[in-house]
PDB file of C-alpha atoms in Angstrom:
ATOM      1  CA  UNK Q 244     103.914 113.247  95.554  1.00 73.00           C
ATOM      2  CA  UNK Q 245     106.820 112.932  92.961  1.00 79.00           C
ATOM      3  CA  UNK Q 246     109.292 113.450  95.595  1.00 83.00           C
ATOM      4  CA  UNK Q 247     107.467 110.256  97.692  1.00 83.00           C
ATOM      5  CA  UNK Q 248     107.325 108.285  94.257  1.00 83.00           C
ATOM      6  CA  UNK Q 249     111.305 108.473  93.685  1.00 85.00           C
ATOM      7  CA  UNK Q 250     111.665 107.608  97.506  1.00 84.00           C
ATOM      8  CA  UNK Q 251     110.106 104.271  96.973  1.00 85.00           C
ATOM      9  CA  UNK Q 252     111.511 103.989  93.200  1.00 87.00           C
ATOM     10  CA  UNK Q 253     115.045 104.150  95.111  1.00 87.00           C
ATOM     11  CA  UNK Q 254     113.351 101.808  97.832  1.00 89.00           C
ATOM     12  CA  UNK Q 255     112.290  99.041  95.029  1.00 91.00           C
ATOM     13  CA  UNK Q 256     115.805  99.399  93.255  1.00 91.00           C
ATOM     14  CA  UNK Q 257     117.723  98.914  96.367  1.00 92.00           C
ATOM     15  CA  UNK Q 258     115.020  95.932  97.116  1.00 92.00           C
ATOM     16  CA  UNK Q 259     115.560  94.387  93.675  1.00 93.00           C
ATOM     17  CA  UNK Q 260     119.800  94.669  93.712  1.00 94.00           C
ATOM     18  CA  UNK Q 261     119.442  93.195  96.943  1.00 93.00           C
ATOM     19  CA  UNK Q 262     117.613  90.429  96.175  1.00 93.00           C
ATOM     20  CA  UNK Q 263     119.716  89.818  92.645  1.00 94.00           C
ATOM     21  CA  UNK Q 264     122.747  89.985  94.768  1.00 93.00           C
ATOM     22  CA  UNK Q 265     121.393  87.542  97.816  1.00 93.00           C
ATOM     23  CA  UNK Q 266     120.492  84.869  94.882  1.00 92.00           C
ATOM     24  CA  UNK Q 267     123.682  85.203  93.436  1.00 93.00           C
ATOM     25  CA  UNK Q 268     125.071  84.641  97.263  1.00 91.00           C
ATOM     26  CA  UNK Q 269     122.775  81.762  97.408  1.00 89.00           C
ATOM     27  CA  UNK Q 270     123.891  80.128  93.836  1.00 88.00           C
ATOM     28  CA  UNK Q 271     127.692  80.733  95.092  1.00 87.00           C
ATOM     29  CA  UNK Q 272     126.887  79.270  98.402  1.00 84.00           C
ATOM     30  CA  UNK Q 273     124.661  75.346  96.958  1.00 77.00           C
ATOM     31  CA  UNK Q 274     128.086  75.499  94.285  1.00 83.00           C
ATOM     32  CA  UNK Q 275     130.409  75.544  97.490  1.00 82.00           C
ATOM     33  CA  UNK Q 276     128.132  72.716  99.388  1.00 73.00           C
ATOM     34  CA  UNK Q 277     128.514  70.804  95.889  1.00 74.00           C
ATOM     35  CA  UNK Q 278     132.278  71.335  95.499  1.00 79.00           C
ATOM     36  CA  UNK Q 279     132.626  70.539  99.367  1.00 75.00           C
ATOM     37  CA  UNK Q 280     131.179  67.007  98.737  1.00 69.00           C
ATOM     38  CA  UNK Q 281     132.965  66.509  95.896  1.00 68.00           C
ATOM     39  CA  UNK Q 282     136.387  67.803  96.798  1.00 74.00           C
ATOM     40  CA  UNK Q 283     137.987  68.565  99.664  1.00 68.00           C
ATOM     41  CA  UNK Q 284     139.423  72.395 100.065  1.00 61.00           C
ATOM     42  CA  UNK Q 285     140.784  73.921  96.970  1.00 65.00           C
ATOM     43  CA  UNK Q 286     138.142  75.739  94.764  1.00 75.00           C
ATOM     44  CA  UNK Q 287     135.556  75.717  97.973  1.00 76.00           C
ATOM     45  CA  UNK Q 288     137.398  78.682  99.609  1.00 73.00           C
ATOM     46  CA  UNK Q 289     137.230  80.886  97.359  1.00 72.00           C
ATOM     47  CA  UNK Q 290     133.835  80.166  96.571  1.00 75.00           C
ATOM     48  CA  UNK Q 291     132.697  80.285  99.608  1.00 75.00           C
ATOM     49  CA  UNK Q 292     134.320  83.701 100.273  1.00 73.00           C
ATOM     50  CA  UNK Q 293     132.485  84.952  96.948  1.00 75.00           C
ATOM     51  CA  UNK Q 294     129.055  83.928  98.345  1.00 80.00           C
ATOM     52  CA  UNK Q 295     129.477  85.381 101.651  1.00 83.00           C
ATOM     53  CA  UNK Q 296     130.600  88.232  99.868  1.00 82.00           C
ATOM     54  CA  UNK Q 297     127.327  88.668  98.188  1.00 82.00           C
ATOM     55  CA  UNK Q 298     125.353  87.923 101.181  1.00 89.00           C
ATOM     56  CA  UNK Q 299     126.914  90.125 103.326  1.00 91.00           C
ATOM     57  CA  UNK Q 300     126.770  92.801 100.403  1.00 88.00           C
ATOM     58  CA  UNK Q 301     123.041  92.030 100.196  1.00 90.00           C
ATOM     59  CA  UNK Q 302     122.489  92.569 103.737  1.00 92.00           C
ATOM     60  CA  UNK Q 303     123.834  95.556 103.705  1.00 93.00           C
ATOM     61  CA  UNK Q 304     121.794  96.932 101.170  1.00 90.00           C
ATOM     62  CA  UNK Q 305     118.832  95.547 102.794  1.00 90.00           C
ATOM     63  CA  UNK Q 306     119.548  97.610 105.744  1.00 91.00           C
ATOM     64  CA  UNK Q 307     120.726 100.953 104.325  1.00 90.00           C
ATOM     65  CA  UNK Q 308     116.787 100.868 102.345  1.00 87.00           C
ATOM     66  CA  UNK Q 309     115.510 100.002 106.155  1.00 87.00           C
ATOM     67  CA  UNK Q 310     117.314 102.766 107.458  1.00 88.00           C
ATOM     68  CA  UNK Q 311     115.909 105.562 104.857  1.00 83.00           C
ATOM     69  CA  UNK Q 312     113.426 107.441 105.608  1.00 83.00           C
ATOM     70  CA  UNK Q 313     110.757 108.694 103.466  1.00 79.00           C
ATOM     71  CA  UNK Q 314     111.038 112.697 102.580  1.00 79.00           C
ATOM     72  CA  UNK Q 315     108.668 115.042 103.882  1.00 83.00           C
ATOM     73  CA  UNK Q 316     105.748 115.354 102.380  1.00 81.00           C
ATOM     74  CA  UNK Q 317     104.117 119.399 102.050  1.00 78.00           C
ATOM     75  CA  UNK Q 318     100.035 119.197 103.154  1.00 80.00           C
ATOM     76  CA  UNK Q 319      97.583 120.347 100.627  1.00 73.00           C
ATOM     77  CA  UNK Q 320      97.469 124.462 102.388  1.00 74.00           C
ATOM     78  CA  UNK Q 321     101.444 124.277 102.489  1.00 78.00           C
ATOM     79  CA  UNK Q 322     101.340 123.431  98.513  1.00 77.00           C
ATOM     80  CA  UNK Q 323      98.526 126.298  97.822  1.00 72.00           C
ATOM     81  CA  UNK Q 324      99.635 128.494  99.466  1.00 76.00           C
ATOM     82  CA  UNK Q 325     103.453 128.199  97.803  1.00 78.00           C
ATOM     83  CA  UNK Q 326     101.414 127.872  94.420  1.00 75.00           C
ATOM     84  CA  UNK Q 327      99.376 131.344  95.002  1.00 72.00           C
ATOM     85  CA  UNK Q 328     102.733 133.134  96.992  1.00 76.00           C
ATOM     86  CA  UNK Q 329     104.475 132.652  93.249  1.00 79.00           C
ATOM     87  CA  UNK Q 330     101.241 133.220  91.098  1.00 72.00           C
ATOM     88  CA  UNK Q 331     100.871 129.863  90.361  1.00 72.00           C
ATOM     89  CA  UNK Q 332      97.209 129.738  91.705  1.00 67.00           C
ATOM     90  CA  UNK Q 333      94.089 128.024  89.686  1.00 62.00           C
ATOM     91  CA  UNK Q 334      92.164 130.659  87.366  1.00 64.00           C
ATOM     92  CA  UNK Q 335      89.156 129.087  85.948  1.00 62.00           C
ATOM     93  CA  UNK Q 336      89.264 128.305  82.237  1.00 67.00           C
ATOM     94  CA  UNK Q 337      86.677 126.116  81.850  1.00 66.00           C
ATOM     95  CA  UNK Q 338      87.906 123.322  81.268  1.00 69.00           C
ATOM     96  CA  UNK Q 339      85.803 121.363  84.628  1.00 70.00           C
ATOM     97  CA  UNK Q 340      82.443 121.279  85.540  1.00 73.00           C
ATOM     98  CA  UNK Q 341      81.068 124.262  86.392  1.00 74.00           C
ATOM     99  CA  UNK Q 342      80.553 123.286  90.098  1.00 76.00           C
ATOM    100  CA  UNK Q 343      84.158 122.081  90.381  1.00 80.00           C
ATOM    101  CA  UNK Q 344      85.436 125.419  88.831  1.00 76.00           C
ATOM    102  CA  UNK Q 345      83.101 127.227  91.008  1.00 79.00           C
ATOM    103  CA  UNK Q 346      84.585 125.043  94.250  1.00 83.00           C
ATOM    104  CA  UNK Q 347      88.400 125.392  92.890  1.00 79.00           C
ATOM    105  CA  UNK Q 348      88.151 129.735  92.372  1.00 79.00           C
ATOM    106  CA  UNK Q 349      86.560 129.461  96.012  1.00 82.00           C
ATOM    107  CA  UNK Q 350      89.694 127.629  97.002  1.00 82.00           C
ATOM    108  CA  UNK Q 351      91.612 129.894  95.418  1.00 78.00           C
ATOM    109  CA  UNK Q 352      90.626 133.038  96.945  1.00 79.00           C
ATOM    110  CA  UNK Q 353      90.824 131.942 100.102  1.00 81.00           C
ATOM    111  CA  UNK Q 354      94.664 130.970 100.408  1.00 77.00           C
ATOM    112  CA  UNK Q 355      94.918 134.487  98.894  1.00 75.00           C
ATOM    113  CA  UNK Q 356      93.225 135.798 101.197  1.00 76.00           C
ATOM    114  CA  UNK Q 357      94.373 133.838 103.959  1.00 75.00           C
ATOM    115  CA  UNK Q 358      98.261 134.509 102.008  1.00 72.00           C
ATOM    116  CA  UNK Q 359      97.284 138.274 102.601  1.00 68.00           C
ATOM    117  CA  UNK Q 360      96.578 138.390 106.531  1.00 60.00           C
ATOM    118  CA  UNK Q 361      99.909 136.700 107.385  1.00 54.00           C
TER     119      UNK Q 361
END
């Protein structure tokens, strides 16, 4: 679970430089339309070249958080059984309900047990 919450942490920061970056593209890119109309080719280059720059870097962020793939994620035995192969395994304290202590120790034993036969 934490390693699938950093995945889409990394996936929202990518998302939010991205879109920071394409509205700085965009801003770049209604300041070279204005300069256009007003002058005729001096500033508007280079302006223009800034604003594609930003665009194009923004697309390419956009597709490098496309092209990630989200980590694997361990099933609920794989997990249990890791947590009782190091020791790690639930021992009731009392700290649930009785019933869900009662259902967690059965748990318990039984990736031990099933640990064991392997």
């Amino acid at each position: 679970m934490k390693r699938q919450a950093q995945w889409h942490g990394g996936n929202v920061a990518l998302a939010l430089v991205a879109g920071a970056m394409f509205a700085v593209g965009i801003g770049f890119m209604v300041a070279a339309i204005w300069m256009m109309l007003a002058q005729q080719f001096s500033a508007l280059i280079a302006t223009y070249a800034i604003g594609l720059v930003f665009l194009g870097l923004s697309g390419i962020l956009l597709l490098v958080k496309r092209l990630r793939r989200a980590p694997p994620i361990p099933s609920l035995d794989a997990q249990l059984r890791a947590n009782a192969a190091q020791g790690r395994a639930y021992q009731p304290r009392g700290e649930f309900p009785a019933l869900l202590e009662a259902f967690l120790f059965g748990v318990n034993t039984y990736v031990q047990v099933r640990n064991r036969r392997r």
